[in-house]
GROMACS .gro file of C-alpha atoms in nm:
model
  272
    1UNK     CA    1   4.159  22.826  -5.593
    2UNK     CA    2   4.451  22.728  -5.454
    3UNK     CA    3   4.769  23.031  -5.502
    4UNK     CA    4   4.912  22.734  -5.730
    5UNK     CA    5   4.685  22.843  -6.021
    6UNK     CA    6   4.830  23.132  -5.984
    7UNK     CA    7   5.070  23.244  -6.283
    8UNK     CA    8   5.193  23.540  -6.385
    9UNK     CA    9   5.156  23.767  -6.696
   10UNK     CA   10   5.511  23.787  -6.826
   11UNK     CA   11   5.617  24.035  -7.107
   12UNK     CA   12   5.668  23.866  -7.424
   13UNK     CA   13   6.128  23.916  -7.449
   14UNK     CA   14   6.078  23.743  -7.084
   15UNK     CA   15   5.832  23.456  -7.209
   16UNK     CA   16   6.132  23.401  -7.479
   17UNK     CA   17   6.426  23.422  -7.219
   18UNK     CA   18   6.246  23.139  -7.032
   19UNK     CA   19   6.155  22.892  -7.306
   20UNK     CA   20   6.544  22.936  -7.404
   21UNK     CA   21   6.602  22.809  -7.080
   22UNK     CA   22   6.671  22.403  -7.029
   23UNK     CA   23   6.342  22.240  -6.981
   24UNK     CA   24   6.357  22.200  -6.595
   25UNK     CA   25   6.344  21.815  -6.455
   26UNK     CA   26   6.115  21.771  -6.120
   27UNK     CA   27   6.232  21.821  -5.751
   28UNK     CA   28   6.166  21.588  -5.550
   29UNK     CA   29   5.911  21.772  -5.376
   30UNK     CA   30   5.689  21.779  -5.718
   31UNK     CA   31   5.706  21.429  -5.768
   32UNK     CA   32   5.624  21.387  -5.405
   33UNK     CA   33   5.331  21.603  -5.471
   34UNK     CA   34   5.475  21.850  -5.175
   35UNK     CA   35   5.460  22.217  -5.173
   36UNK     CA   36   5.525  22.429  -4.891
   37UNK     CA   37   5.180  22.515  -4.682
   38UNK     CA   38   5.140  22.875  -4.839
   39UNK     CA   39   5.161  22.697  -5.215
   40UNK     CA   40   4.883  22.431  -5.125
   41UNK     CA   41   4.674  22.645  -4.848
   42UNK     CA   42   4.663  23.003  -5.020
   43UNK     CA   43   4.870  23.121  -4.701
   44UNK     CA   44   5.109  23.047  -4.434
   45UNK     CA   45   4.970  23.014  -4.065
   46UNK     CA   46   5.196  23.238  -3.800
   47UNK     CA   47   5.471  22.941  -3.748
   48UNK     CA   48   5.798  22.986  -3.829
   49UNK     CA   49   5.847  22.665  -4.030
   50UNK     CA   50   5.595  22.801  -4.288
   51UNK     CA   51   5.609  23.143  -4.264
   52UNK     CA   52   5.959  23.203  -4.210
   53UNK     CA   53   6.128  22.906  -4.320
   54UNK     CA   54   6.427  22.815  -4.195
   55UNK     CA   55   6.477  23.155  -3.977
   56UNK     CA   56   6.597  23.129  -3.654
   57UNK     CA   57   6.278  23.351  -3.450
   58UNK     CA   58   6.034  23.129  -3.310
   59UNK     CA   59   5.712  23.266  -3.401
   60UNK     CA   60   5.545  23.068  -3.080
   61UNK     CA   61   5.727  23.252  -2.816
   62UNK     CA   62   5.594  23.576  -2.947
   63UNK     CA   63   5.333  23.754  -2.702
   64UNK     CA   64   5.121  23.921  -2.979
   65UNK     CA   65   4.932  24.117  -2.722
   66UNK     CA   66   5.222  24.327  -2.623
   67UNK     CA   67   5.312  24.709  -2.785
   68UNK     CA   68   5.573  24.611  -3.009
   69UNK     CA   69   5.404  24.304  -3.179
   70UNK     CA   70   5.115  24.528  -3.343
   71UNK     CA   71   5.303  24.586  -3.686
   72UNK     CA   72   5.158  24.423  -4.008
   73UNK     CA   73   5.436  24.361  -4.290
   74UNK     CA   74   5.291  24.458  -4.615
   75UNK     CA   75   5.466  24.312  -4.907
   76UNK     CA   76   5.389  24.400  -5.284
   77UNK     CA   77   5.522  24.147  -5.506
   78UNK     CA   78   5.597  24.152  -5.925
   79UNK     CA   79   5.764  24.507  -5.963
   80UNK     CA   80   5.887  24.713  -6.051
   81UNK     CA   81   5.575  24.828  -6.202
   82UNK     CA   82   5.460  25.189  -6.324
   83UNK     CA   83   5.240  25.170  -6.058
   84UNK     CA   84   5.487  25.165  -5.772
   85UNK     CA   85   5.532  25.588  -5.765
   86UNK     CA   86   5.167  25.564  -5.681
   87UNK     CA   87   5.193  25.302  -5.424
   88UNK     CA   88   5.443  25.489  -5.253
   89UNK     CA   89   5.256  25.819  -5.269
   90UNK     CA   90   4.992  25.634  -5.060
   91UNK     CA   91   5.277  25.507  -4.856
   92UNK     CA   92   5.417  25.845  -4.769
   93UNK     CA   93   5.023  26.001  -4.703
   94UNK     CA   94   4.970  25.727  -4.448
   95UNK     CA   95   5.324  25.696  -4.260
   96UNK     CA   96   5.307  25.351  -4.336
   97UNK     CA   97   5.610  25.119  -4.508
   98UNK     CA   98   5.638  24.814  -4.735
   99UNK     CA   99   5.861  24.540  -4.869
  100UNK     CA  100   5.843  24.546  -5.258
  101UNK     CA  101   5.944  24.187  -5.427
  102UNK     CA  102   6.084  24.240  -5.739
  103UNK     CA  103   6.111  23.993  -6.063
  104UNK     CA  104   6.500  24.104  -6.178
  105UNK     CA  105   6.389  24.034  -6.521
  106UNK     CA  106   6.189  24.297  -6.469
  107UNK     CA  107   6.379  24.555  -6.375
  108UNK     CA  108   6.628  24.671  -6.697
  109UNK     CA  109   6.240  24.772  -6.857
  110UNK     CA  110   6.163  24.975  -6.505
  111UNK     CA  111   6.497  25.098  -6.368
  112UNK     CA  112   6.418  25.416  -6.283
  113UNK     CA  113   6.139  25.347  -6.080
  114UNK     CA  114   6.343  25.060  -5.900
  115UNK     CA  115   6.561  25.293  -5.781
  116UNK     CA  116   6.314  25.541  -5.677
  117UNK     CA  117   6.149  25.239  -5.486
  118UNK     CA  118   6.519  25.179  -5.321
  119UNK     CA  119   6.560  25.536  -5.243
  120UNK     CA  120   6.226  25.533  -5.041
  121UNK     CA  121   6.277  25.446  -4.703
  122UNK     CA  122   6.120  25.144  -4.822
  123UNK     CA  123   6.277  24.785  -4.899
  124UNK     CA  124   6.315  24.591  -5.205
  125UNK     CA  125   6.314  24.216  -5.162
  126UNK     CA  126   6.436  23.955  -5.394
  127UNK     CA  127   6.122  23.739  -5.605
  128UNK     CA  128   6.392  23.588  -5.804
  129UNK     CA  129   6.470  23.635  -6.175
  130UNK     CA  130   6.204  23.511  -6.413
  131UNK     CA  131   5.964  23.393  -6.142
  132UNK     CA  132   5.925  23.035  -6.165
  133UNK     CA  133   5.776  22.762  -6.000
  134UNK     CA  134   6.115  22.739  -5.813
  135UNK     CA  135   6.092  22.397  -5.669
  136UNK     CA  136   6.071  22.244  -6.018
  137UNK     CA  137   6.380  22.351  -6.132
  138UNK     CA  138   6.728  22.171  -6.134
  139UNK     CA  139   6.979  22.326  -5.876
  140UNK     CA  140   7.178  22.495  -6.129
  141UNK     CA  141   6.846  22.650  -6.264
  142UNK     CA  142   6.761  22.754  -5.886
  143UNK     CA  143   7.096  22.889  -5.817
  144UNK     CA  144   7.074  23.039  -6.177
  145UNK     CA  145   6.742  23.258  -6.065
  146UNK     CA  146   6.867  23.393  -5.774
  147UNK     CA  147   7.256  23.508  -5.839
  148UNK     CA  148   7.073  23.655  -6.177
  149UNK     CA  149   6.751  23.852  -5.959
  150UNK     CA  150   7.101  23.923  -5.715
  151UNK     CA  151   7.320  24.102  -5.989
  152UNK     CA  152   6.960  24.299  -6.138
  153UNK     CA  153   6.865  24.405  -5.804
  154UNK     CA  154   7.283  24.515  -5.705
  155UNK     CA  155   7.225  24.753  -6.038
  156UNK     CA  156   6.941  24.974  -5.876
  157UNK     CA  157   7.157  24.967  -5.543
  158UNK     CA  158   6.963  24.670  -5.384
  159UNK     CA  159   7.133  24.408  -5.174
  160UNK     CA  160   6.824  24.212  -5.037
  161UNK     CA  161   6.731  24.063  -4.724
  162UNK     CA  162   6.455  23.928  -4.832
  163UNK     CA  163   6.308  23.655  -5.080
  164UNK     CA  164   5.957  23.603  -5.161
  165UNK     CA  165   5.915  23.252  -5.364
  166UNK     CA  166   5.668  23.286  -5.674
  167UNK     CA  167   5.259  23.141  -5.543
  168UNK     CA  168   5.487  23.093  -5.213
  169UNK     CA  169   5.610  22.749  -5.349
  170UNK     CA  170   5.952  22.660  -5.140
  171UNK     CA  171   6.152  22.377  -4.960
  172UNK     CA  172   6.402  22.347  -4.725
  173UNK     CA  173   6.668  22.346  -4.986
  174UNK     CA  174   6.545  22.662  -5.173
  175UNK     CA  175   6.526  22.814  -4.828
  176UNK     CA  176   6.853  22.772  -4.771
  177UNK     CA  177   6.975  22.868  -5.115
  178UNK     CA  178   6.826  23.201  -4.983
  179UNK     CA  179   7.004  23.221  -4.677
  180UNK     CA  180   7.329  23.136  -4.880
  181UNK     CA  181   7.277  23.433  -5.080
  182UNK     CA  182   7.190  23.610  -4.778
  183UNK     CA  183   6.879  23.657  -4.739
  184UNK     CA  184   6.565  23.545  -4.536
  185UNK     CA  185   6.262  23.345  -4.672
  186UNK     CA  186   5.938  23.491  -4.656
  187UNK     CA  187   5.549  23.394  -4.707
  188UNK     CA  188   5.235  23.558  -4.599
  189UNK     CA  189   4.935  23.555  -4.384
  190UNK     CA  190   4.665  23.742  -4.577
  191UNK     CA  191   4.649  23.685  -4.942
  192UNK     CA  192   4.460  23.976  -5.095
  193UNK     CA  193   4.396  23.758  -5.440
  194UNK     CA  194   4.437  24.014  -5.619
  195UNK     CA  195   4.515  23.833  -5.865
  196UNK     CA  196   4.180  23.695  -5.939
  197UNK     CA  197   4.110  24.046  -6.115
  198UNK     CA  198   3.826  24.125  -5.831
  199UNK     CA  199   3.766  24.397  -5.748
  200UNK     CA  200   3.863  24.715  -5.493
  201UNK     CA  201   3.590  24.650  -5.238
  202UNK     CA  202   3.642  24.269  -5.279
  203UNK     CA  203   4.018  24.337  -5.215
  204UNK     CA  204   3.997  24.556  -4.973
  205UNK     CA  205   3.760  24.312  -4.744
  206UNK     CA  206   3.969  24.018  -4.818
  207UNK     CA  207   4.271  24.177  -4.676
  208UNK     CA  208   4.101  24.410  -4.337
  209UNK     CA  209   3.963  24.103  -4.231
  210UNK     CA  210   4.260  23.911  -4.221
  211UNK     CA  211   4.457  24.233  -4.036
  212UNK     CA  212   4.616  24.091  -3.688
  213UNK     CA  213   4.929  24.132  -3.502
  214UNK     CA  214   5.219  24.014  -3.699
  215UNK     CA  215   4.997  23.962  -4.003
  216UNK     CA  216   5.205  23.940  -4.357
  217UNK     CA  217   4.964  24.067  -4.619
  218UNK     CA  218   5.064  23.966  -5.007
  219UNK     CA  219   4.941  24.207  -5.285
  220UNK     CA  220   4.982  24.304  -5.608
  221UNK     CA  221   5.144  24.640  -5.762
  222UNK     CA  222   5.070  24.468  -6.114
  223UNK     CA  223   4.686  24.503  -5.998
  224UNK     CA  224   4.501  24.857  -6.017
  225UNK     CA  225   4.242  24.731  -5.823
  226UNK     CA  226   4.472  24.693  -5.520
  227UNK     CA  227   4.638  25.017  -5.603
  228UNK     CA  228   4.302  25.141  -5.538
  229UNK     CA  229   4.208  24.955  -5.178
  230UNK     CA  230   4.563  25.025  -5.057
  231UNK     CA  231   4.423  25.352  -4.874
  232UNK     CA  232   4.136  25.190  -4.723
  233UNK     CA  233   4.335  24.928  -4.594
  234UNK     CA  234   4.582  25.155  -4.415
  235UNK     CA  235   4.299  25.335  -4.305
  236UNK     CA  236   4.115  25.050  -4.131
  237UNK     CA  237   4.398  24.895  -4.019
  238UNK     CA  238   4.553  25.266  -3.851
  239UNK     CA  239   4.215  25.249  -3.680
  240UNK     CA  240   4.293  24.881  -3.496
  241UNK     CA  241   4.612  25.036  -3.412
  242UNK     CA  242   4.826  24.828  -3.632
  243UNK     CA  243   5.196  24.991  -3.791
  244UNK     CA  244   5.221  24.891  -4.183
  245UNK     CA  245   5.648  24.853  -4.189
  246UNK     CA  246   5.902  24.680  -4.380
  247UNK     CA  247   5.984  24.315  -4.361
  248UNK     CA  248   6.292  24.353  -4.170
  249UNK     CA  249   6.105  24.618  -3.883
  250UNK     CA  250   5.872  24.340  -3.880
  251UNK     CA  251   6.133  24.066  -3.816
  252UNK     CA  252   6.277  24.310  -3.532
  253UNK     CA  253   5.901  24.422  -3.361
  254UNK     CA  254   5.821  24.013  -3.329
  255UNK     CA  255   6.218  24.007  -3.186
  256UNK     CA  256   6.123  24.245  -2.918
  257UNK     CA  257   5.757  24.105  -2.872
  258UNK     CA  258   5.936  23.777  -2.782
  259UNK     CA  259   5.807  23.659  -2.400
  260UNK     CA  260   6.066  23.567  -2.148
  261UNK     CA  261   5.806  23.320  -1.981
  262UNK     CA  262   5.711  23.128  -2.331
  263UNK     CA  263   6.065  23.119  -2.452
  264UNK     CA  264   6.161  22.987  -2.145
  265UNK     CA  265   5.898  22.728  -2.199
  266UNK     CA  266   5.928  22.646  -2.509
  267UNK     CA  267   6.299  22.618  -2.484
  268UNK     CA  268   6.393  22.544  -2.118
  269UNK     CA  269   6.756  22.579  -1.964
  270UNK     CA  270   6.951  22.291  -1.949
  271UNK     CA  271   7.051  22.085  -1.633
  272UNK     CA  272   7.395  22.172  -1.487
   0.00000   0.00000   0.00000
């Protein structure tokens, strides 16, 4: 029902590595029962503090009616995966781009596909090293997860600019840690919910119903039904006049679409 119920199915070797880690202590946010909006509601609203926590981009100042804002960020989690090559073909055929959020521990077994995606003109971001519920980890293990993923991505030529917290689970401290590693944090506004292993038509409908200017779509390359649904999603978005872009392109488009009048209304110039 909510994304906290979702758990990634990890390879045996990765599961063993996870078991070898010290038993994590619950963070203050977990003890208080507090999670991010996306983690508890399944998606984030188009608000800075929920969608891109810690960013200096005020989404409330974006005029979504402007041509600049007619973009959708397509984000694809849980790779690298063998399906990524097929996704690249689909993106090229539709003149679309995406940001792939990679789990560091999966890179050694999929190094060639990770390099292919990194060199494709799309974008690769960090999805941590082992895909944990990260705010449940003590600070040292949070740092380890981000640093190990950073090293794994560097091994295929990637310096990630974006961080996608597993399960959408993030707090202020984790967003600040991501910034320390040179990454902005992003959640999503439209969840395909493909992790439920639903059919292609359901995934297509679920995403297309939520397409809108500035939307951030969440899908997973590990789900064959999502790969099958992707062409129809891109075609429908194109019919509505949307361009599918990377997160960095989305960020640039949103900044370009900031309305001077809205910015002045929300942040009036100080009196002299």
